[in-house]
Amino acid sequence: MTKNKQIVEKTEEVVVKYSKEAFLDASKDSNERLLLNVLLIDGQSYSKEHVATTLKDWKSKELKDLKPKEDK
């Protein structure tokens, strides 16, 4: 009796990362460029997915009023 062996190839997902400057150069508009400049750290590399998630999370944050409320 022979056994059929199934060969399973294990592939590793390659995550390409880019510098902050590369994302700034590729930004769609000045608003996106400004956000990326503030949110990303100089000298670090980021994947496209990480940057997209970071932008989405930042844009969906609730705004907080920082001014003290005046008593009337």
PDB file of N, CA and C in Angstrom:
ATOM      1  N   MET A   1       0.850  -1.162   0.000  1.00  0.00           N
ATOM      2  CA  MET A   1       0.000   0.000   0.000  1.00  0.00           C
ATOM      3  C   MET A   1       0.902   1.232   0.000  1.00  0.00           C
ATOM      4  N   THR A   2       0.641   2.128  -0.913  1.00  0.00           N
ATOM      5  CA  THR A   2       1.459   3.338  -0.990  1.00  0.00           C
ATOM      6  C   THR A   2       0.661   4.514  -0.468  1.00  0.00           C
ATOM      7  N   LYS A   3       1.385   5.372   0.154  1.00  0.00           N
ATOM      8  CA  LYS A   3       0.742   6.576   0.668  1.00  0.00           C
ATOM      9  C   LYS A   3       1.098   7.740  -0.240  1.00  0.00           C
ATOM     10  N   ASN A   4       0.103   8.520  -0.561  1.00  0.00           N
ATOM     11  CA  ASN A   4       0.359   9.730  -1.337  1.00  0.00           C
ATOM     12  C   ASN A   4       0.726  10.840  -0.375  1.00  0.00           C
ATOM     13  N   LYS A   5       1.855  11.436  -0.631  1.00  0.00           N
ATOM     14  CA  LYS A   5       2.283  12.542   0.211  1.00  0.00           C
ATOM     15  C   LYS A   5       1.917  13.846  -0.474  1.00  0.00           C
ATOM     16  N   GLN A   6       1.365  14.695   0.296  1.00  0.00           N
ATOM     17  CA  GLN A   6       0.983  16.000  -0.235  1.00  0.00           C
ATOM     18  C   GLN A   6       2.053  17.001   0.189  1.00  0.00           C
ATOM     19  N   ILE A   7       2.604  17.645  -0.804  1.00  0.00           N
ATOM     20  CA  ILE A   7       3.634  18.636  -0.528  1.00  0.00           C
ATOM     21  C   ILE A   7       2.963  19.992  -0.360  1.00  0.00           C
ATOM     22  N   VAL A   8       3.212  20.579   0.762  1.00  0.00           N
ATOM     23  CA  VAL A   8       2.636  21.884   1.050  1.00  0.00           C
ATOM     24  C   VAL A   8       3.760  22.905   1.014  1.00  0.00           C
ATOM     25  N   GLU A   9       3.607  23.867   0.137  1.00  0.00           N
ATOM     26  CA  GLU A   9       4.611  24.919   0.064  1.00  0.00           C
ATOM     27  C   GLU A   9       4.249  26.016   1.040  1.00  0.00           C
ATOM     28  N   LYS A  10       5.206  26.389   1.783  1.00  0.00           N
ATOM     29  CA  LYS A  10       4.997  27.456   2.748  1.00  0.00           C
ATOM     30  C   LYS A  10       5.593  28.726   2.149  1.00  0.00           C
ATOM     31  N   THR A  11       4.745  29.676   1.926  1.00  0.00           N
ATOM     32  CA  THR A  11       5.245  30.932   1.369  1.00  0.00           C
ATOM     33  C   THR A  11       5.162  32.008   2.431  1.00  0.00           C
ATOM     34  N   GLU A  12       6.186  32.790   2.463  1.00  0.00           N
ATOM     35  CA  GLU A  12       6.204  33.900   3.406  1.00  0.00           C
ATOM     36  C   GLU A  12       5.746  35.159   2.690  1.00  0.00           C
ATOM     37  N   GLU A  13       4.908  35.893   3.357  1.00  0.00           N
ATOM     38  CA  GLU A  13       4.428  37.143   2.789  1.00  0.00           C
ATOM     39  C   GLU A  13       5.511  38.199   2.979  1.00  0.00           C
ATOM     40  N   VAL A  14       5.889  38.802   1.875  1.00  0.00           N
ATOM     41  CA  VAL A  14       6.907  39.840   1.929  1.00  0.00           C
ATOM     42  C   VAL A  14       6.205  41.183   2.095  1.00  0.00           C
ATOM     43  N   VAL A  15       6.561  41.883   3.135  1.00  0.00           N
ATOM     44  CA  VAL A  15       5.969  43.188   3.391  1.00  0.00           C
ATOM     45  C   VAL A  15       6.985  44.247   2.984  1.00  0.00           C
ATOM     46  N   VAL A  16       6.608  45.021   1.992  1.00  0.00           N
ATOM     47  CA  VAL A  16       7.488  46.081   1.514  1.00  0.00           C
ATOM     48  C   VAL A  16       7.235  47.318   2.352  1.00  0.00           C
ATOM     49  N   LYS A  17       8.310  47.929   2.812  1.00  0.00           N
ATOM     50  CA  LYS A  17       8.187  49.130   3.633  1.00  0.00           C
ATOM     51  C   LYS A  17       8.866  50.298   2.935  1.00  0.00           C
ATOM     52  N   TYR A  18       8.317  51.485   3.180  1.00  0.00           N
ATOM     53  CA  TYR A  18       8.826  52.701   2.559  1.00  0.00           C
ATOM     54  C   TYR A  18       9.119  53.734   3.643  1.00  0.00           C
ATOM     55  N   SER A  19       9.974  54.669   3.313  1.00  0.00           N
ATOM     56  CA  SER A  19      10.323  55.731   4.261  1.00  0.00           C
ATOM     57  C   SER A  19       9.212  56.772   4.334  1.00  0.00           C
ATOM     58  N   LYS A  20       9.271  57.574   5.360  1.00  0.00           N
ATOM     59  CA  LYS A  20       8.328  58.682   5.520  1.00  0.00           C
ATOM     60  C   LYS A  20       8.400  59.598   4.304  1.00  0.00           C
ATOM     61  N   GLU A  21       9.607  59.861   3.832  1.00  0.00           N
ATOM     62  CA  GLU A  21       9.798  60.747   2.688  1.00  0.00           C
ATOM     63  C   GLU A  21       9.130  60.202   1.430  1.00  0.00           C
ATOM     64  N   ALA A  22       9.176  58.879   1.243  1.00  0.00           N
ATOM     65  CA  ALA A  22       8.536  58.265   0.079  1.00  0.00           C
ATOM     66  C   ALA A  22       7.024  58.463   0.129  1.00  0.00           C
ATOM     67  N   PHE A  23       6.435  58.324   1.313  1.00  0.00           N
ATOM     68  CA  PHE A  23       4.995  58.549   1.448  1.00  0.00           C
ATOM     69  C   PHE A  23       4.648  60.021   1.236  1.00  0.00           C
ATOM     70  N   LEU A  24       5.493  60.916   1.712  1.00  0.00           N
ATOM     71  CA  LEU A  24       5.247  62.345   1.504  1.00  0.00           C
ATOM     72  C   LEU A  24       5.296  62.682   0.015  1.00  0.00           C
ATOM     73  N   ASP A  25       6.275  62.124  -0.698  1.00  0.00           N
ATOM     74  CA  ASP A  25       6.398  62.375  -2.137  1.00  0.00           C
ATOM     75  C   ASP A  25       5.222  61.804  -2.921  1.00  0.00           C
ATOM     76  N   ALA A  26       4.663  60.702  -2.450  1.00  0.00           N
ATOM     77  CA  ALA A  26       3.569  60.033  -3.158  1.00  0.00           C
ATOM     78  C   ALA A  26       2.187  60.493  -2.706  1.00  0.00           C
ATOM     79  N   SER A  27       2.127  61.407  -1.750  1.00  0.00           N
ATOM     80  CA  SER A  27       0.823  61.829  -1.223  1.00  0.00           C
ATOM     81  C   SER A  27      -0.019  62.491  -2.303  1.00  0.00           C
ATOM     82  N   LYS A  28      -1.328  62.316  -2.172  1.00  0.00           N
ATOM     83  CA  LYS A  28      -2.278  62.772  -3.184  1.00  0.00           C
ATOM     84  C   LYS A  28      -2.495  64.276  -3.169  1.00  0.00           C
ATOM     85  N   ASP A  29      -2.482  64.868  -1.997  1.00  0.00           N
ATOM     86  CA  ASP A  29      -2.736  66.304  -1.889  1.00  0.00           C
ATOM     87  C   ASP A  29      -2.022  66.876  -0.671  1.00  0.00           C
ATOM     88  N   SER A  30      -2.115  68.175  -0.513  1.00  0.00           N
ATOM     89  CA  SER A  30      -1.397  68.836   0.585  1.00  0.00           C
ATOM     90  C   SER A  30      -1.959  68.456   1.958  1.00  0.00           C
ATOM     91  N   ASN A  31      -3.255  68.190   2.049  1.00  0.00           N
ATOM     92  CA  ASN A  31      -3.842  67.772   3.335  1.00  0.00           C
ATOM     93  C   ASN A  31      -3.287  66.420   3.776  1.00  0.00           C
ATOM     94  N   GLU A  32      -3.222  65.482   2.835  1.00  0.00           N
ATOM     95  CA  GLU A  32      -2.678  64.168   3.158  1.00  0.00           C
ATOM     96  C   GLU A  32      -1.192  64.285   3.505  1.00  0.00           C
ATOM     97  N   ARG A  33      -0.469  65.102   2.770  1.00  0.00           N
ATOM     98  CA  ARG A  33       0.958  65.311   3.032  1.00  0.00           C
ATOM     99  C   ARG A  33       1.171  65.865   4.436  1.00  0.00           C
ATOM    100  N   LEU A  34       0.340  66.813   4.834  1.00  0.00           N
ATOM    101  CA  LEU A  34       0.448  67.406   6.167  1.00  0.00           C
ATOM    102  C   LEU A  34       0.201  66.358   7.256  1.00  0.00           C
ATOM    103  N   LEU A  35      -0.847  65.558   7.086  1.00  0.00           N
ATOM    104  CA  LEU A  35      -1.142  64.503   8.064  1.00  0.00           C
ATOM    105  C   LEU A  35       0.000  63.497   8.163  1.00  0.00           C
ATOM    106  N   LEU A  36       0.516  63.068   7.011  1.00  0.00           N
ATOM    107  CA  LEU A  36       1.619  62.112   7.016  1.00  0.00           C
ATOM    108  C   LEU A  36       2.848  62.699   7.695  1.00  0.00           C
ATOM    109  N   ASN A  37       3.100  63.966   7.455  1.00  0.00           N
ATOM    110  CA  ASN A  37       4.257  64.624   8.053  1.00  0.00           C
ATOM    111  C   ASN A  37       4.153  64.643   9.574  1.00  0.00           C
ATOM    112  N   VAL A  38       2.942  64.784  10.082  1.00  0.00           N
ATOM    113  CA  VAL A  38       2.724  64.820  11.530  1.00  0.00           C
ATOM    114  C   VAL A  38       2.694  63.411  12.131  1.00  0.00           C
ATOM    115  N   LEU A  39       2.049  62.472  11.457  1.00  0.00           N
ATOM    116  CA  LEU A  39       1.821  61.143  12.029  1.00  0.00           C
ATOM    117  C   LEU A  39       3.007  60.184  11.912  1.00  0.00           C
ATOM    118  N   LEU A  40       3.812  60.330  10.864  1.00  0.00           N
ATOM    119  CA  LEU A  40       4.933  59.412  10.663  1.00  0.00           C
ATOM    120  C   LEU A  40       6.209  59.976  11.274  1.00  0.00           C
ATOM    121  N   ILE A  41       7.084  59.082  11.703  1.00  0.00           N
ATOM    122  CA  ILE A  41       8.323  59.475  12.372  1.00  0.00           C
ATOM    123  C   ILE A  41       9.480  59.414  11.381  1.00  0.00           C
ATOM    124  N   ASP A  42      10.310  60.450  11.384  1.00  0.00           N
ATOM    125  CA  ASP A  42      11.492  60.493  10.521  1.00  0.00           C
ATOM    126  C   ASP A  42      12.386  59.288  10.792  1.00  0.00           C
ATOM    127  N   GLY A  43      12.937  58.721   9.721  1.00  0.00           N
ATOM    128  CA  GLY A  43      13.893  57.631   9.865  1.00  0.00           C
ATOM    129  C   GLY A  43      13.282  56.250  10.026  1.00  0.00           C
ATOM    130  N   GLN A  44      11.960  56.151  10.086  1.00  0.00           N
ATOM    131  CA  GLN A  44      11.312  54.841  10.208  1.00  0.00           C
ATOM    132  C   GLN A  44      10.700  54.442   8.874  1.00  0.00           C
ATOM    133  N   SER A  45      10.491  53.141   8.695  1.00  0.00           N
ATOM    134  CA  SER A  45       9.871  52.610   7.485  1.00  0.00           C
ATOM    135  C   SER A  45       8.480  52.089   7.815  1.00  0.00           C
ATOM    136  N   TYR A  46       7.587  52.214   6.840  1.00  0.00           N
ATOM    137  CA  TYR A  46       6.189  51.832   7.047  1.00  0.00           C
ATOM    138  C   TYR A  46       5.666  51.070   5.835  1.00  0.00           C
ATOM    139  N   SER A  47       4.761  50.123   6.077  1.00  0.00           N
ATOM    140  CA  SER A  47       4.074  49.443   4.981  1.00  0.00           C
ATOM    141  C   SER A  47       2.895  50.313   4.549  1.00  0.00           C
ATOM    142  N   LYS A  48       2.425  50.078   3.334  1.00  0.00           N
ATOM    143  CA  LYS A  48       1.270  50.835   2.835  1.00  0.00           C
ATOM    144  C   LYS A  48       0.048  50.592   3.717  1.00  0.00           C
ATOM    145  N   GLU A  49      -0.115  49.356   4.156  1.00  0.00           N
ATOM    146  CA  GLU A  49      -1.265  49.007   4.985  1.00  0.00           C
ATOM    147  C   GLU A  49      -1.217  49.731   6.326  1.00  0.00           C
ATOM    148  N   HIS A  50      -0.035  49.812   6.912  1.00  0.00           N
ATOM    149  CA  HIS A  50       0.108  50.493   8.201  1.00  0.00           C
ATOM    150  C   HIS A  50      -0.235  51.975   8.071  1.00  0.00           C
ATOM    151  N   VAL A  51       0.262  52.606   7.018  1.00  0.00           N
ATOM    152  CA  VAL A  51       0.000  54.036   6.822  1.00  0.00           C
ATOM    153  C   VAL A  51      -1.483  54.270   6.547  1.00  0.00           C
ATOM    154  N   ALA A  52      -2.093  53.418   5.730  1.00  0.00           N
ATOM    155  CA  ALA A  52      -3.526  53.562   5.438  1.00  0.00           C
ATOM    156  C   ALA A  52      -4.352  53.427   6.714  1.00  0.00           C
ATOM    157  N   THR A  53      -4.015  52.467   7.558  1.00  0.00           N
ATOM    158  CA  THR A  53      -4.720  52.271   8.825  1.00  0.00           C
ATOM    159  C   THR A  53      -4.507  53.455   9.759  1.00  0.00           C
ATOM    160  N   THR A  54      -3.278  53.952   9.823  1.00  0.00           N
ATOM    161  CA  THR A  54      -2.963  55.094  10.678  1.00  0.00           C
ATOM    162  C   THR A  54      -3.766  56.320  10.255  1.00  0.00           C
ATOM    163  N   LEU A  55      -3.820  56.585   8.955  1.00  0.00           N
ATOM    164  CA  LEU A  55      -4.600  57.726   8.456  1.00  0.00           C
ATOM    165  C   LEU A  55      -6.086  57.547   8.755  1.00  0.00           C
ATOM    166  N   LYS A  56      -6.601  56.348   8.504  1.00  0.00           N
ATOM    167  CA  LYS A  56      -8.024  56.079   8.739  1.00  0.00           C
ATOM    168  C   LYS A  56      -8.371  56.253  10.213  1.00  0.00           C
ATOM    169  N   ASP A  57      -7.536  55.713  11.092  1.00  0.00           N
ATOM    170  CA  ASP A  57      -7.779  55.830  12.534  1.00  0.00           C
ATOM    171  C   ASP A  57      -7.745  57.285  12.987  1.00  0.00           C
ATOM    172  N   TRP A  58      -6.794  58.027  12.484  1.00  0.00           N
ATOM    173  CA  TRP A  58      -6.672  59.436  12.887  1.00  0.00           C
ATOM    174  C   TRP A  58      -7.880  60.241  12.412  1.00  0.00           C
ATOM    175  N   LYS A  59      -8.312  59.989  11.181  1.00  0.00           N
ATOM    176  CA  LYS A  59      -9.451  60.731  10.627  1.00  0.00           C
ATOM    177  C   LYS A  59     -10.760  60.383  11.332  1.00  0.00           C
ATOM    178  N   SER A  60     -10.840  59.192  11.917  1.00  0.00           N
ATOM    179  CA  SER A  60     -12.091  58.780  12.562  1.00  0.00           C
ATOM    180  C   SER A  60     -12.131  59.110  14.052  1.00  0.00           C
ATOM    181  N   LYS A  61     -11.066  59.692  14.581  1.00  0.00           N
ATOM    182  CA  LYS A  61     -11.056  60.053  15.999  1.00  0.00           C
ATOM    183  C   LYS A  61     -12.059  61.160  16.276  1.00  0.00           C
ATOM    184  N   GLU A  62     -12.634  61.091  17.457  1.00  0.00           N
ATOM    185  CA  GLU A  62     -13.582  62.111  17.882  1.00  0.00           C
ATOM    186  C   GLU A  62     -12.809  63.356  18.308  1.00  0.00           C
ATOM    187  N   LEU A  63     -13.286  64.491  17.878  1.00  0.00           N
ATOM    188  CA  LEU A  63     -12.643  65.748  18.258  1.00  0.00           C
ATOM    189  C   LEU A  63     -13.025  66.113  19.681  1.00  0.00           C
ATOM    190  N   LYS A  64     -12.057  66.623  20.401  1.00  0.00           N
ATOM    191  CA  LYS A  64     -12.312  67.055  21.770  1.00  0.00           C
ATOM    192  C   LYS A  64     -12.137  68.560  21.843  1.00  0.00           C
ATOM    193  N   ASP A  65     -13.019  69.204  22.557  1.00  0.00           N
ATOM    194  CA  ASP A  65     -12.937  70.648  22.741  1.00  0.00           C
ATOM    195  C   ASP A  65     -11.919  70.934  23.838  1.00  0.00           C
ATOM    196  N   LEU A  66     -10.850  71.630  23.489  1.00  0.00           N
ATOM    197  CA  LEU A  66      -9.789  71.899  24.449  1.00  0.00           C
ATOM    198  C   LEU A  66      -9.996  73.199  25.214  1.00  0.00           C
ATOM    199  N   LYS A  67     -10.944  73.996  24.778  1.00  0.00           N
ATOM    200  CA  LYS A  67     -11.205  75.260  25.467  1.00  0.00           C
ATOM    201  C   LYS A  67     -12.000  74.995  26.741  1.00  0.00           C
ATOM    202  N   PRO A  68     -11.623  75.655  27.824  1.00  0.00           N
ATOM    203  CA  PRO A  68     -12.426  75.493  29.049  1.00  0.00           C
ATOM    204  C   PRO A  68     -13.803  76.128  28.856  1.00  0.00           C
ATOM    205  N   LYS A  69     -14.797  75.486  29.391  1.00  0.00           N
ATOM    206  CA  LYS A  69     -16.155  76.010  29.263  1.00  0.00           C
ATOM    207  C   LYS A  69     -16.343  77.162  30.239  1.00  0.00           C
ATOM    208  N   GLU A  70     -16.941  78.203  29.717  1.00  0.00           N
ATOM    209  CA  GLU A  70     -17.178  79.387  30.551  1.00  0.00           C
ATOM    210  C   GLU A  70     -18.453  79.203  31.361  1.00  0.00           C
ATOM    211  N   ASP A  71     -18.403  79.633  32.610  1.00  0.00           N
ATOM    212  CA  ASP A  71     -19.596  79.605  33.453  1.00  0.00           C
ATOM    213  C   ASP A  71     -20.440  80.824  33.136  1.00  0.00           C
ATOM    214  N   LYS A  72     -21.721  80.636  33.014  1.00  0.00           N
ATOM    215  CA  LYS A  72     -22.614  81.761  32.706  1.00  0.00           C
ATOM    216  C   LYS A  72     -23.425  82.133  33.902  1.00  0.00           C
TER     217      LYS A  72
END
